[in-house]
PDB file of C-alpha atoms and ligand atoms in Angstrom:
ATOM      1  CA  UNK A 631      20.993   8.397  58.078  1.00  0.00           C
ATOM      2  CA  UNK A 632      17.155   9.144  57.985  1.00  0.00           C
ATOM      3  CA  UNK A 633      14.943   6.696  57.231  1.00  0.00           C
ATOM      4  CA  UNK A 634      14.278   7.497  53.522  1.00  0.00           C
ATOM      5  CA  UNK A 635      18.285   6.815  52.791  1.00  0.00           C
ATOM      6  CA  UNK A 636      18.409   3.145  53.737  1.00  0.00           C
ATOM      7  CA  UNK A 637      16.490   1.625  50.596  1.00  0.00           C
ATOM      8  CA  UNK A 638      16.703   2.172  47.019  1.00  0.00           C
ATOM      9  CA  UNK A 639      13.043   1.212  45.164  1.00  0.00           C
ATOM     10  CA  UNK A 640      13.503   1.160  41.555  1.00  0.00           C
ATOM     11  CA  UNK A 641      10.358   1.746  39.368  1.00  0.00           C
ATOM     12  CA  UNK A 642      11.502   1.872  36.453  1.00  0.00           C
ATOM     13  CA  UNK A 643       8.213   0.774  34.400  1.00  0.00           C
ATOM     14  CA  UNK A 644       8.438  -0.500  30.904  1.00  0.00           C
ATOM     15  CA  UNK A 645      12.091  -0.686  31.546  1.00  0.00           C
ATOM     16  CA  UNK A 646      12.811  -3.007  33.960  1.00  0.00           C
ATOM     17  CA  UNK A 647      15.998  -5.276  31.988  1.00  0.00           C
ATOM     18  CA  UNK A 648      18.713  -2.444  32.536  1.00  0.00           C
ATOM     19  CA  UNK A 649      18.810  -3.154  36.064  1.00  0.00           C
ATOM     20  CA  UNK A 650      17.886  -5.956  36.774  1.00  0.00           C
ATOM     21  CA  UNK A 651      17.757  -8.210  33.933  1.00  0.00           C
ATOM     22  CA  UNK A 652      18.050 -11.961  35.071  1.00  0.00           C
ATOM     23  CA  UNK A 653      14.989 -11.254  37.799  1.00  0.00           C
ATOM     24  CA  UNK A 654      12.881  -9.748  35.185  1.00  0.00           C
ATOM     25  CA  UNK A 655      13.678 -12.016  32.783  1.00  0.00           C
ATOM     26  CA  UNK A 656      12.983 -15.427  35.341  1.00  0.00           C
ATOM     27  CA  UNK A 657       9.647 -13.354  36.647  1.00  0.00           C
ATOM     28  CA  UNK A 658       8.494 -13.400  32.956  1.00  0.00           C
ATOM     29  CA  UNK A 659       7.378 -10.211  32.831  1.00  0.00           C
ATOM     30  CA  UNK A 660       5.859  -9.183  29.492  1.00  0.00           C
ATOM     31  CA  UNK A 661       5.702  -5.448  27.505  1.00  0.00           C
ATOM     32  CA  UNK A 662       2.433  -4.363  26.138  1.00  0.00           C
ATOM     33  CA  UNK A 663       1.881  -1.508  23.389  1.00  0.00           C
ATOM     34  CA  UNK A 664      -1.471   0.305  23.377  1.00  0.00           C
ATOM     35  CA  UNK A 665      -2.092   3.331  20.489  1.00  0.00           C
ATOM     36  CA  UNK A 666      -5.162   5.707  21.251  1.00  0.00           C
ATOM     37  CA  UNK A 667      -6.023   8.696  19.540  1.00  0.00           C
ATOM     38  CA  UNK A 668      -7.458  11.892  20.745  1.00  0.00           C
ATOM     39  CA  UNK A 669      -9.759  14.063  18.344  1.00  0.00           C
ATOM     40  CA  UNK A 670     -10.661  17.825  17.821  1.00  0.00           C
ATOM     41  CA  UNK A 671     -12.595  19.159  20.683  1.00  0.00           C
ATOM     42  CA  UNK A 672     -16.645  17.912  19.555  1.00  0.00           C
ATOM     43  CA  UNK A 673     -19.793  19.887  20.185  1.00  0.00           C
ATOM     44  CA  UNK A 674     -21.117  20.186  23.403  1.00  0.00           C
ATOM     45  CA  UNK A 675     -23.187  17.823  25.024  1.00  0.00           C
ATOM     46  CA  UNK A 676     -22.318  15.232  22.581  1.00  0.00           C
ATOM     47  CA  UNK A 677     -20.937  12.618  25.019  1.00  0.00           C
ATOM     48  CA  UNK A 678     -21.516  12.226  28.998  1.00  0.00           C
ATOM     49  CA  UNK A 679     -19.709   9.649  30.860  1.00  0.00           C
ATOM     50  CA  UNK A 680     -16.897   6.977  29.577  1.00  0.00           C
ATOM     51  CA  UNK A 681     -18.046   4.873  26.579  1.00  0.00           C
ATOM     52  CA  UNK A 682     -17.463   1.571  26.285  1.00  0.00           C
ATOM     53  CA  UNK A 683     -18.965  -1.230  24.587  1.00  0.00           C
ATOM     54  CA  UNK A 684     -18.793  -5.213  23.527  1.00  0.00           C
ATOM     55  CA  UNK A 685     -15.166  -5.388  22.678  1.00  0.00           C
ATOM     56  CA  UNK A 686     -14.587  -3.920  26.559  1.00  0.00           C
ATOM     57  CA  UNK A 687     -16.602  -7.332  28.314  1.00  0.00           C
ATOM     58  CA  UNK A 688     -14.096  -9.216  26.594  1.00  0.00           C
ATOM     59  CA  UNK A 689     -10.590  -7.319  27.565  1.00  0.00           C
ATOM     60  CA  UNK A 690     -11.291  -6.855  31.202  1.00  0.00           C
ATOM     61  CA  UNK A 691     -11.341 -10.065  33.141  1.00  0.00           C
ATOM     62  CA  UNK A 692     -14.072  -8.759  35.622  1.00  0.00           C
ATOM     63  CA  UNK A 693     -16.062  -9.918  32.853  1.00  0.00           C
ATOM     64  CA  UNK A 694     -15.537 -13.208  33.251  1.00  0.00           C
ATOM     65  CA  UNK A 695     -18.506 -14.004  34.954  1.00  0.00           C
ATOM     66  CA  UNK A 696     -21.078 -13.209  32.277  1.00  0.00           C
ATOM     67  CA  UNK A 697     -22.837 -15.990  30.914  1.00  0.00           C
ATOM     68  CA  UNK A 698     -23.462 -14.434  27.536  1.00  0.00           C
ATOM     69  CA  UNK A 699     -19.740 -13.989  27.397  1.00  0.00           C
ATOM     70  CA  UNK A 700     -18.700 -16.575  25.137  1.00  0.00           C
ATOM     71  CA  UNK A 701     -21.507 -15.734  22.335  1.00  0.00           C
ATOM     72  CA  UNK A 702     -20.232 -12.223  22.416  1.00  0.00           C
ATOM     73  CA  UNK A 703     -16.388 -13.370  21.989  1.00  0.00           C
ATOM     74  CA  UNK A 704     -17.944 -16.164  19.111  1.00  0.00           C
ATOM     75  CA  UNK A 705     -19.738 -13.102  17.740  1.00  0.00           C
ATOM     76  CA  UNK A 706     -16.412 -10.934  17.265  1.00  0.00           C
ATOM     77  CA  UNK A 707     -14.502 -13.759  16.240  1.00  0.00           C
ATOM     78  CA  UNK A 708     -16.450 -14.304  13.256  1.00  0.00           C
ATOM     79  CA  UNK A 709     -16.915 -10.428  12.714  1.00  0.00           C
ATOM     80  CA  UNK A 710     -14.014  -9.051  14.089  1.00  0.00           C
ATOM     81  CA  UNK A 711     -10.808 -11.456  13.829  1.00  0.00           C
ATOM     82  CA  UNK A 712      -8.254  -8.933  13.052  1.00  0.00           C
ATOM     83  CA  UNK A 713      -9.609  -6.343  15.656  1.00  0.00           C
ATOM     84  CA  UNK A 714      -9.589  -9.337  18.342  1.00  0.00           C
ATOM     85  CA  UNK A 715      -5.939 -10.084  17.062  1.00  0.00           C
ATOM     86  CA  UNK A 716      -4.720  -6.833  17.797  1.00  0.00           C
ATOM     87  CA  UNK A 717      -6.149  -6.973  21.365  1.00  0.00           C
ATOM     88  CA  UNK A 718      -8.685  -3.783  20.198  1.00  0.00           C
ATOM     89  CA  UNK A 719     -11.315  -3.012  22.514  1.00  0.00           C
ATOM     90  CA  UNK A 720     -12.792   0.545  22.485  1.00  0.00           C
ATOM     91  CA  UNK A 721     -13.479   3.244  24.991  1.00  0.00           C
ATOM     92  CA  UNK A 722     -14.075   7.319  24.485  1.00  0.00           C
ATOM     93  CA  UNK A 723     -13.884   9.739  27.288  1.00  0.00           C
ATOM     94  CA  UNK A 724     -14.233  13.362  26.844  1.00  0.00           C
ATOM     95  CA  UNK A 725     -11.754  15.706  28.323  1.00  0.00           C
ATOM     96  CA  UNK A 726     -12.412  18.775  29.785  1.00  0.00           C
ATOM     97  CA  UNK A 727     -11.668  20.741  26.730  1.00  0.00           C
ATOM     98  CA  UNK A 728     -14.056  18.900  24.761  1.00  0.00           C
ATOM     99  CA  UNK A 729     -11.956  16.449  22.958  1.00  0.00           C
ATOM    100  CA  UNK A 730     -12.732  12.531  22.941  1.00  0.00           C
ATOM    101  CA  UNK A 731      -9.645  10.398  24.322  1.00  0.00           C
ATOM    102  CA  UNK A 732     -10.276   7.126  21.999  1.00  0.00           C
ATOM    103  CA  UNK A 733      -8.543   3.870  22.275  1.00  0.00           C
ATOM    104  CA  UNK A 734      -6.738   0.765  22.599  1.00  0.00           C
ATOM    105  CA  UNK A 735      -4.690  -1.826  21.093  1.00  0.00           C
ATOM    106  CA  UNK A 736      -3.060  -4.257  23.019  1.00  0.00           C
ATOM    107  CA  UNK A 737      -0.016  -5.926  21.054  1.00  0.00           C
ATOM    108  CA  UNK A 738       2.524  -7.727  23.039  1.00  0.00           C
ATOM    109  CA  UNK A 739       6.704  -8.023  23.088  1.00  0.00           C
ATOM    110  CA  UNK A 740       7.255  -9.303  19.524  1.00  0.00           C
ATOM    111  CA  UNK A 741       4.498  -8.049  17.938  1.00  0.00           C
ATOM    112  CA  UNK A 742       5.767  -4.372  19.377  1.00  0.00           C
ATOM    113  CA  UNK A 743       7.456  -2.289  16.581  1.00  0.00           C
ATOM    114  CA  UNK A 744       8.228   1.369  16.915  1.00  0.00           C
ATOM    115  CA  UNK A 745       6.069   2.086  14.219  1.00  0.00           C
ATOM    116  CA  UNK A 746       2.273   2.531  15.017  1.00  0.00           C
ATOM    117  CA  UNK A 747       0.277   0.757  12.726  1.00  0.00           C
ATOM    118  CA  UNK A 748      -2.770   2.812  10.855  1.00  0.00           C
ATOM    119  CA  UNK A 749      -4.588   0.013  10.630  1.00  0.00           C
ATOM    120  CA  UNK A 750      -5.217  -0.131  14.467  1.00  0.00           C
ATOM    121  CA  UNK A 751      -6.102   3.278  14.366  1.00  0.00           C
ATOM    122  CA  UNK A 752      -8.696   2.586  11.539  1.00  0.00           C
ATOM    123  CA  UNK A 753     -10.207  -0.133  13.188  1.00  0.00           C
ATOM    124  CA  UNK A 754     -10.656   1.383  16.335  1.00  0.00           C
ATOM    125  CA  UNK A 755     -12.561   4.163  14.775  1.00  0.00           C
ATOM    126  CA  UNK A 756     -14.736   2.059  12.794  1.00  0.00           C
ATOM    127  CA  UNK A 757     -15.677   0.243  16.423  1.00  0.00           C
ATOM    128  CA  UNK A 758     -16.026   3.639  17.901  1.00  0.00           C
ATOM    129  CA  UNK A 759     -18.704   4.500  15.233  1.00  0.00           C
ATOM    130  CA  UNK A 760     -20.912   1.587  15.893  1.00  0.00           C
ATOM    131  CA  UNK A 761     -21.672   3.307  18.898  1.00  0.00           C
ATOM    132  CA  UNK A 762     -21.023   6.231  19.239  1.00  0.00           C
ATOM    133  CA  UNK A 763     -22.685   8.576  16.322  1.00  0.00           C
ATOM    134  CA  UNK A 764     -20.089  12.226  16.658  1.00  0.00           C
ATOM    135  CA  UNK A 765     -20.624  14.172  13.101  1.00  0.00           C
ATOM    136  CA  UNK A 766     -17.311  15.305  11.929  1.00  0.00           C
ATOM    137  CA  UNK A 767     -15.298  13.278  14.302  1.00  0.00           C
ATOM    138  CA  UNK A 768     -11.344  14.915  13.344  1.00  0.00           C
ATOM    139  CA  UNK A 769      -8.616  13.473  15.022  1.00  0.00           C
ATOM    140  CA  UNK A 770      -5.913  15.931  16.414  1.00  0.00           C
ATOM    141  CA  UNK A 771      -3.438  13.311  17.369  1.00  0.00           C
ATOM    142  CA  UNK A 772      -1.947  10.087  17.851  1.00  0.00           C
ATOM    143  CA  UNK A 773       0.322   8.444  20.460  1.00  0.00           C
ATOM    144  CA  UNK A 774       1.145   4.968  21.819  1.00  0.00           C
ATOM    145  CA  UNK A 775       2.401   3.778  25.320  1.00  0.00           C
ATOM    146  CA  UNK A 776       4.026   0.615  26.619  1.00  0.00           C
ATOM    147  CA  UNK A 777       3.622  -1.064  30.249  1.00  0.00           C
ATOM    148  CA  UNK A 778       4.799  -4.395  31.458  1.00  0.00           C
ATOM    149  CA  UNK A 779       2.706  -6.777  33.040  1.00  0.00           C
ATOM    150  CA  UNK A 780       3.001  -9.835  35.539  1.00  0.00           C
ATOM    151  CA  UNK A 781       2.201 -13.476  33.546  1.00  0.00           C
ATOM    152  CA  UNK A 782       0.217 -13.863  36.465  1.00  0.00           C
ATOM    153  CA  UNK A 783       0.268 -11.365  39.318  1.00  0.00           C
ATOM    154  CA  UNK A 784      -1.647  -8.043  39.676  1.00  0.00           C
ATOM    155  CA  UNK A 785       2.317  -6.431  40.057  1.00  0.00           C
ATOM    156  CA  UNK A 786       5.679  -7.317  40.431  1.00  0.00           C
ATOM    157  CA  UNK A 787       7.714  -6.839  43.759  1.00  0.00           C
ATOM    158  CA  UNK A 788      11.137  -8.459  44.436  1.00  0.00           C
ATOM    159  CA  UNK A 789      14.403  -7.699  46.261  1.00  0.00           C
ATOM    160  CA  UNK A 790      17.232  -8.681  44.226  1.00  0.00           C
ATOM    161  CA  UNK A 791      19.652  -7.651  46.153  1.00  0.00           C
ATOM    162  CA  UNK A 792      19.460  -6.383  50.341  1.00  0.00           C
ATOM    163  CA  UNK A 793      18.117  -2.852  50.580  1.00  0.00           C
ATOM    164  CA  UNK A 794      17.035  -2.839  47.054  1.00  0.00           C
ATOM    165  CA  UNK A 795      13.217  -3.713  45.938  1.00  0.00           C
ATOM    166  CA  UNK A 796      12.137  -3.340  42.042  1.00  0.00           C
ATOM    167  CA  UNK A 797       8.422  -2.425  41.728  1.00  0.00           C
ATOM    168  CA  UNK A 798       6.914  -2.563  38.354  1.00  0.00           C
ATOM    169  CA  UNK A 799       4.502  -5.122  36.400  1.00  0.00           C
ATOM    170  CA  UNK A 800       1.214  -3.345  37.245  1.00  0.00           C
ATOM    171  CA  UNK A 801      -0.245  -3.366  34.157  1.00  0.00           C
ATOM    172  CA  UNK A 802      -2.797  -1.577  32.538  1.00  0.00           C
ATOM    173  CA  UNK A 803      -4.025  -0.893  36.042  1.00  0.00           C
ATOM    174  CA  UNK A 804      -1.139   1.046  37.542  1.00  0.00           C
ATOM    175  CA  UNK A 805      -2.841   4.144  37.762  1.00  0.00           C
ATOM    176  CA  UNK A 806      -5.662   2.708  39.661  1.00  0.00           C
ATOM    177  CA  UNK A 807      -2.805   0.740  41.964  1.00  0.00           C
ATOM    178  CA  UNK A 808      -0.118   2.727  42.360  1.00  0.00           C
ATOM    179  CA  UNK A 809      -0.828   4.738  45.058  1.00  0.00           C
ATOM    180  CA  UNK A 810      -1.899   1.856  47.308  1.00  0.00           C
ATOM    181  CA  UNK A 811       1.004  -0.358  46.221  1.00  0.00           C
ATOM    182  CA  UNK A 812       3.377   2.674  47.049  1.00  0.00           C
ATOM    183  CA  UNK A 813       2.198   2.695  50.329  1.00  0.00           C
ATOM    184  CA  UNK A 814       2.116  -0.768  51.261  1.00  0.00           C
ATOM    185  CA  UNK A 815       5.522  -1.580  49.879  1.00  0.00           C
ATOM    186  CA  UNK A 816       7.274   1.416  51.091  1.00  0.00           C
ATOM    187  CA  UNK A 817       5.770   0.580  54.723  1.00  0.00           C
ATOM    188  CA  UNK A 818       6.649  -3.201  53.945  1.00  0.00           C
ATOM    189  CA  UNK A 819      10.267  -2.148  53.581  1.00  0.00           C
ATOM    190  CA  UNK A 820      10.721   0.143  55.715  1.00  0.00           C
ATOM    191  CA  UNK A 821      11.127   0.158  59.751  1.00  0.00           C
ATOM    192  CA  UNK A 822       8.874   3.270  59.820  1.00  0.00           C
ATOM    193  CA  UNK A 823       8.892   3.502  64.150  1.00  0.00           C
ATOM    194  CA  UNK A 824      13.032   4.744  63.142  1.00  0.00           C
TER     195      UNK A 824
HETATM  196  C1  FAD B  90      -2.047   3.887  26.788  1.00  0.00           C
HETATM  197  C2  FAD B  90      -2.135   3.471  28.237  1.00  0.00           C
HETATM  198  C3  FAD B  90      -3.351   3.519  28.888  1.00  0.00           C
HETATM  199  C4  FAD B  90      -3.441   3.169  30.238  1.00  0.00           C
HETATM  200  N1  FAD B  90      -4.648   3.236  30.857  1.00  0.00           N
HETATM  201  C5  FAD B  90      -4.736   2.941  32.178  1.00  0.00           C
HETATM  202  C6  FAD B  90      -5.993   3.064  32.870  1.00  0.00           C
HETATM  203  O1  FAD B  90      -7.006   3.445  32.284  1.00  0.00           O
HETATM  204  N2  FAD B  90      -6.036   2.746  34.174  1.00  0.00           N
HETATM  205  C7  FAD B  90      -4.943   2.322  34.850  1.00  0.00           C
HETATM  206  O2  FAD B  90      -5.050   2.058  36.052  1.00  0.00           O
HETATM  207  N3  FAD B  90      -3.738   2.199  34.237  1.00  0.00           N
HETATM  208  C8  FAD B  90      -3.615   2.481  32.919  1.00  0.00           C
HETATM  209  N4  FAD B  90      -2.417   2.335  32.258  1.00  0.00           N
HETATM  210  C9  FAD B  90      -1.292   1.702  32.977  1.00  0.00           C
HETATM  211  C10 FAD B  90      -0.449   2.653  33.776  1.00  0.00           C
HETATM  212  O3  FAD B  90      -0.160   3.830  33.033  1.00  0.00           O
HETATM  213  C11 FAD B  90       0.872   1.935  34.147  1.00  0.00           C
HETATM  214  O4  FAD B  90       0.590   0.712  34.804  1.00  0.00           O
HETATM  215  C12 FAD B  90       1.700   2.791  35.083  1.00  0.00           C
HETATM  216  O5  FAD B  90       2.048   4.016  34.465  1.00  0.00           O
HETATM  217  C13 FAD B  90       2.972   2.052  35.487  1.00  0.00           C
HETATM  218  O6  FAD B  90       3.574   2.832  36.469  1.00  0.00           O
HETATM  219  P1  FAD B  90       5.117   2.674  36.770  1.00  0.00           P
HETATM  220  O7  FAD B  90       5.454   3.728  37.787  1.00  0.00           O
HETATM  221  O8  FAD B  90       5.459   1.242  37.080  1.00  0.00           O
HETATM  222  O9  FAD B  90       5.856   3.005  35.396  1.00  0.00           O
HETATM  223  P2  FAD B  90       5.856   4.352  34.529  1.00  0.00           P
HETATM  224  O10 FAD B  90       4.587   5.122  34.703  1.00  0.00           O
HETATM  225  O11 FAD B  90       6.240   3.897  33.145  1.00  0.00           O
HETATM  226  O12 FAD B  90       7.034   5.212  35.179  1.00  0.00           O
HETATM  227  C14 FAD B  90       8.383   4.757  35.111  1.00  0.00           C
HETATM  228  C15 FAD B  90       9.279   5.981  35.110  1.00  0.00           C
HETATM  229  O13 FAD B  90      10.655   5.559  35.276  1.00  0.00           O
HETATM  230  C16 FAD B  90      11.458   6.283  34.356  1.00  0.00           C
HETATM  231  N5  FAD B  90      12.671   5.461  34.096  1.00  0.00           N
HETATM  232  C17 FAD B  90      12.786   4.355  33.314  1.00  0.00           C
HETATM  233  N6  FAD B  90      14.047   3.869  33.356  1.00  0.00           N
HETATM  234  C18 FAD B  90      14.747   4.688  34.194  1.00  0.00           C
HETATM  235  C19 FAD B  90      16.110   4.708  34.656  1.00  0.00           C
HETATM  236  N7  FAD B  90      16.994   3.765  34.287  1.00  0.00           N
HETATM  237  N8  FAD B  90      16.473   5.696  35.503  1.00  0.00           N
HETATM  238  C20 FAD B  90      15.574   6.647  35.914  1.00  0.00           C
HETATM  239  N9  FAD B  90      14.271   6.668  35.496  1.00  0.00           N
HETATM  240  C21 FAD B  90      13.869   5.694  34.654  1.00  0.00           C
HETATM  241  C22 FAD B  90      10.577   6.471  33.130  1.00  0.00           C
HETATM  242  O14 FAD B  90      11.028   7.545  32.357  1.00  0.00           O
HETATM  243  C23 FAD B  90       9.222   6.771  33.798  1.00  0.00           C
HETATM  244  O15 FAD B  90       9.058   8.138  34.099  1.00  0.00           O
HETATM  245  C24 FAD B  90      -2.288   2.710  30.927  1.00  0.00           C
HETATM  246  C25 FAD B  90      -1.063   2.655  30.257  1.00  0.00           C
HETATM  247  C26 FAD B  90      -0.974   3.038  28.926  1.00  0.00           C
HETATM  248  C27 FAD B  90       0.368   2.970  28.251  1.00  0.00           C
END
């Protein structure tokens, strides 16, 4: 049997429960649903790098540092309650064909319908506007994605039964980890001198 037989890793993302239920269910692990929106391709030179602006100091915990933090968070809470309660913050990158990726929401287990809600999508547009000033901004499209995230860990690793590890609960950083985690788990489990 070669090496890559001997262990089953299941990443199975925002669906962890039909495997594995009782261990997801005691690590606590909680879904997140974020809508964006991607518009018509815009003019040329319109936009450079990634956009991002106050709402974005408050999602990311990086920010936690920042003195002037908790003025800007008082700030949106008296401006901006319902965007704040739907875990908005706003970002715009253009794609190579010219269109503007726009988002997020962040609305957790039972907040999460199947239904997207317009009203996100409004208010993310109205935050996009304040700065960001694209004439005849048309969105093409709409979608929505769900992760699950760790209460408390930057991912979720466990071994419910021998020969068997889950993987899942990286969050909305998973593209940014995954790679690395891959590695270091698959090398963790495995006798790779075999
Ligand atoms: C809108 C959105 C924006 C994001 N932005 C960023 C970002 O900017 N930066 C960043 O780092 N991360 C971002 N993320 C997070 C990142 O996408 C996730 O953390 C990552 O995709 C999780 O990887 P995963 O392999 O655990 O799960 P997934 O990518 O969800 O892959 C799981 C796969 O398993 C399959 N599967 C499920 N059940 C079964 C089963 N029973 N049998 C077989 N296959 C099954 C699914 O179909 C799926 O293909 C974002 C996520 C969303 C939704």
């Amino acid at each position: 049997m070669g090496q890559y037989e001997r262990h089953v890793f299941v990443c199975t993302g925002d669906d962890p429960r039909t495997l594995f239920p009782a261990e997801c269910e005691r690590a606590g692990l909680i879904r997140c649903k974020l809508q964006m929106m991607r518009s018509q391709p815009i003019a040329p030179g319109l936009v450079g790098p990634m956009l991002a602006a106050g709402l974005t100091l408050l999602h990311y915990p990086a920010f936690a540092a920042c003195p002037s933090l908790a003025a800007v968070r008082a700030r949106y809470e008296r401006t901006a309650a319902e965007t704040l309660g739907f875990g908005i913050h706003v970002m715009a990158s253009r794609t190579g064909a010219g269109e503007l990726t726009l988002g997020d929401s962040h609305e957790y287990e039972g907040a999460i319908e199947v239904f997207d809600k317009a009203r996100i999508d409004e208010l993310i547009l109205e935050h996009v506007r304040v700065f960001l000033d694209v004439p005849n901004l048309k969105i093409a499209s709409r979608w929505h994605g769900i992760y699950v995230k760790h209460p408390t860990q930057p991912y979720f690793v466990h071994d419910p039964v021998p020969q068997v590890t889950v993987v899942t609960g990286v969050g909305g950083s998973g593209m940014t980890l995954s790679f690395g985690l891959a590695e270091t788990v698959v090398a963790s489990r495995l006798d790779e001198t075999s």
